[in-house]
mmCIF file of C-alpha atoms in Angstrom:
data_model
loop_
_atom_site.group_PDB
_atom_site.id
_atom_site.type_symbol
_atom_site.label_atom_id
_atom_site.label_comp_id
_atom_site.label_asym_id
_atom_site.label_seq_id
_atom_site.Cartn_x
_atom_site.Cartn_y
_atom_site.Cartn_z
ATOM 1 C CA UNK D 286 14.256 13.144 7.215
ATOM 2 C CA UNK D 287 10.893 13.161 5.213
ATOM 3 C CA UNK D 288 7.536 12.415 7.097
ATOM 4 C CA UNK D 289 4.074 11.924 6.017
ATOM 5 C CA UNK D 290 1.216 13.867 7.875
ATOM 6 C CA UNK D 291 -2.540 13.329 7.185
ATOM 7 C CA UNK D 292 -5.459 14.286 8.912
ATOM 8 C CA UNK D 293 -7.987 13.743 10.534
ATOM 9 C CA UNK D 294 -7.146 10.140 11.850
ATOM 10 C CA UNK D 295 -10.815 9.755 11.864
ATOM 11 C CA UNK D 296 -13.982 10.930 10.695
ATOM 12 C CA UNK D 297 -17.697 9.956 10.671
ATOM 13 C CA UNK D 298 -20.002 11.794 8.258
ATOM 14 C CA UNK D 299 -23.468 11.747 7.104
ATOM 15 C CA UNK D 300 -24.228 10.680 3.478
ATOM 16 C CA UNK D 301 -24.324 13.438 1.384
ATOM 17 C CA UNK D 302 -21.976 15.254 3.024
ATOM 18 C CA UNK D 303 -18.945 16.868 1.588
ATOM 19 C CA UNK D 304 -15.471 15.477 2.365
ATOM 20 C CA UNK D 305 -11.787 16.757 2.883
ATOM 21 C CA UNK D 306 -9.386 14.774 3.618
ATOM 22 C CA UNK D 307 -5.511 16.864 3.898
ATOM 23 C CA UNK D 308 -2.093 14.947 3.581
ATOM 24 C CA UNK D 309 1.461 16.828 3.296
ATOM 25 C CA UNK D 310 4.720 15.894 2.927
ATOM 26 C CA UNK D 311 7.576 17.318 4.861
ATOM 27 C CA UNK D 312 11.926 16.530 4.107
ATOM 28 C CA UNK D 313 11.405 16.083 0.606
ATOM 29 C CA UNK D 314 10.556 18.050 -2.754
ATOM 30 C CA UNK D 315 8.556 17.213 -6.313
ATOM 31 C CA UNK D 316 7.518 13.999 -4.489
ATOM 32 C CA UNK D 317 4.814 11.718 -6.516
ATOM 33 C CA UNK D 318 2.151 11.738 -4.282
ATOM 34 C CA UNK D 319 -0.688 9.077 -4.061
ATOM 35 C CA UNK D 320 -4.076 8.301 -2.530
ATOM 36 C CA UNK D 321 -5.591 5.074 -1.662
ATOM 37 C CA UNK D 322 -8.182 3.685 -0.129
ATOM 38 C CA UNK D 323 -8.737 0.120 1.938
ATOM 39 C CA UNK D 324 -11.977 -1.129 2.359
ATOM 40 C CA UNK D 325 -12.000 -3.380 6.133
ATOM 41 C CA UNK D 326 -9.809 -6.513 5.495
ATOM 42 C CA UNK D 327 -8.826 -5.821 2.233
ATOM 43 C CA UNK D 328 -6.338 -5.084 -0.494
ATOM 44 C CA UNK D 329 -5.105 -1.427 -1.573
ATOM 45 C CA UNK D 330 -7.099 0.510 -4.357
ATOM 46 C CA UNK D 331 -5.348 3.132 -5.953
ATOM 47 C CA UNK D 332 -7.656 6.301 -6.352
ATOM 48 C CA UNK D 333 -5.412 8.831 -7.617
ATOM 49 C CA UNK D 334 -1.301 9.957 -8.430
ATOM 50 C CA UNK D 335 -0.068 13.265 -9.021
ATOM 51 C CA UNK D 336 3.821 13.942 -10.170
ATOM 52 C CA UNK D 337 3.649 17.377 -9.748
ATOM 53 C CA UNK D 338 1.464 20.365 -8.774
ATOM 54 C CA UNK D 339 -1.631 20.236 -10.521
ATOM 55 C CA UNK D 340 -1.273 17.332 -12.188
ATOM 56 C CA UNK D 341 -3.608 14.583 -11.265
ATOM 57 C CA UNK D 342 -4.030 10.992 -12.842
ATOM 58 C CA UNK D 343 -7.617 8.890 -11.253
ATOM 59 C CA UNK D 344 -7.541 5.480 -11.475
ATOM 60 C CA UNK D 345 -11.320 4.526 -10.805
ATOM 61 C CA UNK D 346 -13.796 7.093 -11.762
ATOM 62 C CA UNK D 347 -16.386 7.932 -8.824
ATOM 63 C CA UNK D 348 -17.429 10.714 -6.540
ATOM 64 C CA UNK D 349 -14.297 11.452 -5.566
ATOM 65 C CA UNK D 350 -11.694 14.158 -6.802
ATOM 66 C CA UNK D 351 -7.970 15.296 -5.698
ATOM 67 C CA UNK D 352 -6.004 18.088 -6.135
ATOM 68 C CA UNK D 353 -2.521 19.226 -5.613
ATOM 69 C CA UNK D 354 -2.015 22.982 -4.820
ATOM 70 C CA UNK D 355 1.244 22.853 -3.395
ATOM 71 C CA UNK D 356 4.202 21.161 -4.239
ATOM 72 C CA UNK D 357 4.033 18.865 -1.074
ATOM 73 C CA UNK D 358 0.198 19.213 -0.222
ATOM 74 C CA UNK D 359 -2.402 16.455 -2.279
ATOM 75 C CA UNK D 360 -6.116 16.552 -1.107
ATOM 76 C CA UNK D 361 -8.886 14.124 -1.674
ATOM 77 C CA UNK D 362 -12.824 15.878 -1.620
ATOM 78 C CA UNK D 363 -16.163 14.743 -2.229
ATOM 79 C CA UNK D 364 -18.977 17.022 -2.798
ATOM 80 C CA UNK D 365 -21.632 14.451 -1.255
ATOM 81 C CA UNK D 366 -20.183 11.039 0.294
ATOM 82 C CA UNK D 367 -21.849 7.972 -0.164
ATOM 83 C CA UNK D 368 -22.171 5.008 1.981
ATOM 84 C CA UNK D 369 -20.061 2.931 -0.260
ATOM 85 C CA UNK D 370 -16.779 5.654 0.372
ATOM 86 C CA UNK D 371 -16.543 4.321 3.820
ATOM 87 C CA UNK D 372 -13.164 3.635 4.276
ATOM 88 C CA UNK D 373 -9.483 3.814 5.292
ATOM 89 C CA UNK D 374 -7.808 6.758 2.966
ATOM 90 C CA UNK D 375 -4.177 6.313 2.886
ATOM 91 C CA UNK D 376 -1.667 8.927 1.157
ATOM 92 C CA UNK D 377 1.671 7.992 0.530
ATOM 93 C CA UNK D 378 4.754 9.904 -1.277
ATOM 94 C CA UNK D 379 7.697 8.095 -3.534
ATOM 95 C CA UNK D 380 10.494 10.083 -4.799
ATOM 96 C CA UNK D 381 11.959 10.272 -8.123
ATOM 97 C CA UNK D 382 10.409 8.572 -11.521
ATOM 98 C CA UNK D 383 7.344 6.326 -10.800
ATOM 99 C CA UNK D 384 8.948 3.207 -12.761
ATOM 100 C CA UNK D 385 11.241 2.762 -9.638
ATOM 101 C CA UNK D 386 10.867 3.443 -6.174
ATOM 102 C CA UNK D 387 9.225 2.817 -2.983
ATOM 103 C CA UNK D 388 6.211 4.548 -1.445
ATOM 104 C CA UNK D 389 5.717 5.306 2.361
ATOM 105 C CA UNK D 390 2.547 5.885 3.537
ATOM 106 C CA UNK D 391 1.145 8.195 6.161
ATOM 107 C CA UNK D 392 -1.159 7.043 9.380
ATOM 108 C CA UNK D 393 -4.406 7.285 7.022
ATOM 109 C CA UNK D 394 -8.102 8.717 7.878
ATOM 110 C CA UNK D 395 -10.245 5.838 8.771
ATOM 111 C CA UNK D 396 -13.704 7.557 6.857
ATOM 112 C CA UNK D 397 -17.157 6.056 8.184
ATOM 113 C CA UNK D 398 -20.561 7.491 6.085
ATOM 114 C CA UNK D 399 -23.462 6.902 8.122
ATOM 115 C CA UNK Q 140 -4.516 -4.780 -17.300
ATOM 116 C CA UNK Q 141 -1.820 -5.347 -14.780
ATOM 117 C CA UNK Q 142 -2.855 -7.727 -11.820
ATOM 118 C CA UNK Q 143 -0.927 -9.189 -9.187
ATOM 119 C CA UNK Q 144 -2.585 -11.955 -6.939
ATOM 120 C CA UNK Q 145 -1.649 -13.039 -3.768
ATOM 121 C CA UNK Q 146 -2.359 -16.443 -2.311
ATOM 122 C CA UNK Q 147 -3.788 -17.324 0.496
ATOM 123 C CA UNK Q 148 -5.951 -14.630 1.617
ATOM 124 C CA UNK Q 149 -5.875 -15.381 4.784
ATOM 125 C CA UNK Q 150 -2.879 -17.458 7.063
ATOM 126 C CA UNK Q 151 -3.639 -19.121 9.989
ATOM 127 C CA UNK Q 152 -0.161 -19.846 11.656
ATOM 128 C CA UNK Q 153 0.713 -21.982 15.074
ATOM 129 C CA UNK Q 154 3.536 -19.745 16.923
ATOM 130 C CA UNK Q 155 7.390 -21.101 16.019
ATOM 131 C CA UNK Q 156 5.746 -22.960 12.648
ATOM 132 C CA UNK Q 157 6.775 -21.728 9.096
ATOM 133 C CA UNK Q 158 4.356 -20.554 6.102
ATOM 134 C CA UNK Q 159 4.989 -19.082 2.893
ATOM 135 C CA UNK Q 160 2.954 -16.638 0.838
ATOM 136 C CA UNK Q 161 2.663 -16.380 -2.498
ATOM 137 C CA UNK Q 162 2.439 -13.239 -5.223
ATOM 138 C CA UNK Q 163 1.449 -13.851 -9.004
ATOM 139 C CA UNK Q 164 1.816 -11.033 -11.478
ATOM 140 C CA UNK Q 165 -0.102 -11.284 -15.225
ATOM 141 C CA UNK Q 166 2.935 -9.309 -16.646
ATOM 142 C CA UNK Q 167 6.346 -9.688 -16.104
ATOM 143 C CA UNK Q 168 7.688 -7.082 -13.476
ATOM 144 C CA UNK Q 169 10.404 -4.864 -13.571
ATOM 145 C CA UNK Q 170 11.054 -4.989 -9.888
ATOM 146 C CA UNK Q 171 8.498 -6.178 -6.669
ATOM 147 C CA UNK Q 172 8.379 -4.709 -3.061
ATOM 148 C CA UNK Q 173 6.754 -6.120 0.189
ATOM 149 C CA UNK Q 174 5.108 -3.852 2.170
ATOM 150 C CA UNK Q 175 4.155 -5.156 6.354
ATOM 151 C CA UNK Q 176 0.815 -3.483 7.832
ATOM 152 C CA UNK Q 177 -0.075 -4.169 10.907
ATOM 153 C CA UNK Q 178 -3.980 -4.297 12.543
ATOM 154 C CA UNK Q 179 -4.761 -0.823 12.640
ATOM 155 C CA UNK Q 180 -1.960 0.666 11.422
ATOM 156 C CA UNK Q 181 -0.910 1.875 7.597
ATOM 157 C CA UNK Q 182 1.485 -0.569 5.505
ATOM 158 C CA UNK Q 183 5.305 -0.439 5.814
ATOM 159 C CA UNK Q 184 7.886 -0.759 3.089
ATOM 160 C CA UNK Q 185 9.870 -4.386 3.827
ATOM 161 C CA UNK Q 186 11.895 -4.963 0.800
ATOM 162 C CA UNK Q 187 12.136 -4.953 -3.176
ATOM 163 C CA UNK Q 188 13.738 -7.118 -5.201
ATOM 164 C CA UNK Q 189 15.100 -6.144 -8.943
ATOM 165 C CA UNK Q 190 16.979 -9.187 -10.607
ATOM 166 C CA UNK Q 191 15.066 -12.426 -12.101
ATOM 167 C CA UNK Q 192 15.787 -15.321 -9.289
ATOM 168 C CA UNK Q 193 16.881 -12.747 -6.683
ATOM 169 C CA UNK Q 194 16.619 -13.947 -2.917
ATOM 170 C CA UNK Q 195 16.934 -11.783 0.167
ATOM 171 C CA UNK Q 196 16.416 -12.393 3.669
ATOM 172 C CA UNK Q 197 15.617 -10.327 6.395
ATOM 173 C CA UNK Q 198 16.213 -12.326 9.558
ATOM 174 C CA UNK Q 199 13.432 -15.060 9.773
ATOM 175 C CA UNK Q 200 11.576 -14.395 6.334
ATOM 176 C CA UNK Q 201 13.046 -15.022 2.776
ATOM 177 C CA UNK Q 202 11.446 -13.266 0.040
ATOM 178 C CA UNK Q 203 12.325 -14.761 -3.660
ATOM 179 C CA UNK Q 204 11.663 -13.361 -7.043
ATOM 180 C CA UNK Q 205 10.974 -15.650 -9.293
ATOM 181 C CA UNK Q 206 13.056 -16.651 -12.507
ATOM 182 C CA UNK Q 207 10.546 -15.197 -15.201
ATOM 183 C CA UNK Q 208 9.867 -12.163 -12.895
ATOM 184 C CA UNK Q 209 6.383 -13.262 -12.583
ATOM 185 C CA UNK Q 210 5.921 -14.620 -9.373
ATOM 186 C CA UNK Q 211 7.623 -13.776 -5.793
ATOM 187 C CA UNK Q 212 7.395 -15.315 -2.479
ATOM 188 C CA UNK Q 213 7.660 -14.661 1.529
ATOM 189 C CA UNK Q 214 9.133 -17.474 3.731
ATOM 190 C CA UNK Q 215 8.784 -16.505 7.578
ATOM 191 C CA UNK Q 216 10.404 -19.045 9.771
ATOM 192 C CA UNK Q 217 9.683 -19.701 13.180
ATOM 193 C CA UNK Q 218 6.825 -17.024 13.245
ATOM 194 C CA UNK Q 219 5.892 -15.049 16.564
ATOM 195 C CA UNK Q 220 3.202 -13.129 17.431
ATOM 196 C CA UNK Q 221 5.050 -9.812 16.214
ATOM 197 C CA UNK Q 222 4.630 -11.451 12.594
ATOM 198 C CA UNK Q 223 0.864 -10.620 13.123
ATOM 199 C CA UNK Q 224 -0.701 -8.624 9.779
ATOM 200 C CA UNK Q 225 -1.240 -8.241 6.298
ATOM 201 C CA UNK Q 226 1.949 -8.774 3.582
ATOM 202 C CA UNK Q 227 0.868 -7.136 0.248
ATOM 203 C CA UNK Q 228 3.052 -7.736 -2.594
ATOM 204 C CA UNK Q 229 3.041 -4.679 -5.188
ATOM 205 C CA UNK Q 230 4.563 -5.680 -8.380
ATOM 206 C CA UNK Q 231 5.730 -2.837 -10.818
ATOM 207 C CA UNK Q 232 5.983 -3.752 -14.813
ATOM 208 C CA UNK Q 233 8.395 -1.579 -16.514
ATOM 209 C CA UNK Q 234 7.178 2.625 -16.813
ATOM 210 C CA UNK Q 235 4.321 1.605 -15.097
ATOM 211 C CA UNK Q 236 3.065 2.311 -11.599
ATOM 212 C CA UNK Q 237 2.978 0.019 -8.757
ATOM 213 C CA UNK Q 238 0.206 -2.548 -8.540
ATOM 214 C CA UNK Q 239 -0.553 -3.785 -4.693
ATOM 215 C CA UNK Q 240 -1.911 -7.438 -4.370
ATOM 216 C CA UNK Q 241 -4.850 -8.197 -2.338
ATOM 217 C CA UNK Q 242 -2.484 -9.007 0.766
ATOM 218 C CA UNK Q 243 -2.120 -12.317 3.088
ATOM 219 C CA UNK Q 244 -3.429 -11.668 6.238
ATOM 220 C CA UNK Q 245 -1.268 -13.462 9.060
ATOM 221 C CA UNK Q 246 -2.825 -14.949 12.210
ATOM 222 C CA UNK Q 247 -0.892 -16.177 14.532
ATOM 223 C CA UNK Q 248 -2.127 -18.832 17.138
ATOM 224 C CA UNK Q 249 0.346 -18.610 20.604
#
């Protein structure tokens, strides 16, 4: 079966500080991989998609950036964080063509920038 | 572009009473999902529906996709404490990617 893995569950950083943030993807291959991020109480912004290694699409231009090394391995960075890219980062996978299918998410990386 | 709204923001429910949330799309969708996410945790795929008027149930809630394909609903009957979260809608027009609403958050008074 396919699971989801992303880490840290947590992290607290200081503004100005870079930012990783690792998610893989384990039971499945070529998936479309996606990163999001919830602000508290609210909806789902899409920050990036990737369809395969290397490629990455951004939705909202800002500080951050992803990349895709590995088929099954998408990674979200920030050279210096602000205080607005506090956060709960959530990655999720779908399989197959983007017009059709559903996306499961992994635990997410609740990101406060202090 | 593509936006899909969901209405109310927030649901205040009395335990065993019914409510109904509501998802509006500005395009006509191929196909909608509903994803569940609980407080704290990260949002779980519930259903999608394809076909124009399609209605599925999944024990107490109903979810309905409207005739044009613009619109969906949730029906939860009888709701419990369990029902506790946020629904998000995410509405997908044809080729393109999926679009989440803003979500319902449900509160449920015991």
């Amino acid at each position: 079966s396919q699971t989801i893995h992303q880490w840290p569950a947590t992290l607290v950083q200081p503004v100005g500080s870079p930012l990783s943030l690792e998610c893989t993807v384990e039971g499945t291959s070529n998936p479309n991989l996606y990163w999001y991020r919830q602000a508290a109480g609210r909806g789902l912004q899409l920050l990036f998609y990737s369809v395969g290694i290397g490629q990455i699409s951004s939705e909202v231009p800002q500080n951050l950036s992803a990349s895709r090394p590995q088929d099954r391995q998408f990674i979200l960075s920030s050279k210096k964080l602000l205080l607005s890219d506090s956060g709960f980062y959530l990655c999720a996978w779908s399989s197959g063509a983007l017009a059709k299918n559903i996306q499961y998410f992994g635990a997410g990386t609740r990101l406060s920038v202090l | 572009g593509q936006q899909v709204m969901q209405i109310p923001q927030y649901q205040h429910v009395q335990e065993g009473e019914d409510f109904t949330t509501y998802c509006n799309s500005s395009t006509t969708l191929s196909n909608i999902q509903w994803y569940k996410q609980r407080p704290g945790g990260h949002p779980v795929f519930l259903i999608q529906l394809v076909k124009s008027g399609e209605v599925k149930k999944q024990k107490r809630l109903t979810f309905q996709f409207g005739e044009a394909k613009k619109n969906s609903s949730l029906h939860i009957t009888a709701t419990q404490t369990t029902d506790v979260g946020t629904y998000f809608c995410a509405g997908r027009a044809a080729g393109n990617k999926l679009t989440f609403g803003g979500g319902t958050r449900v509160l449920v008074k015991p």
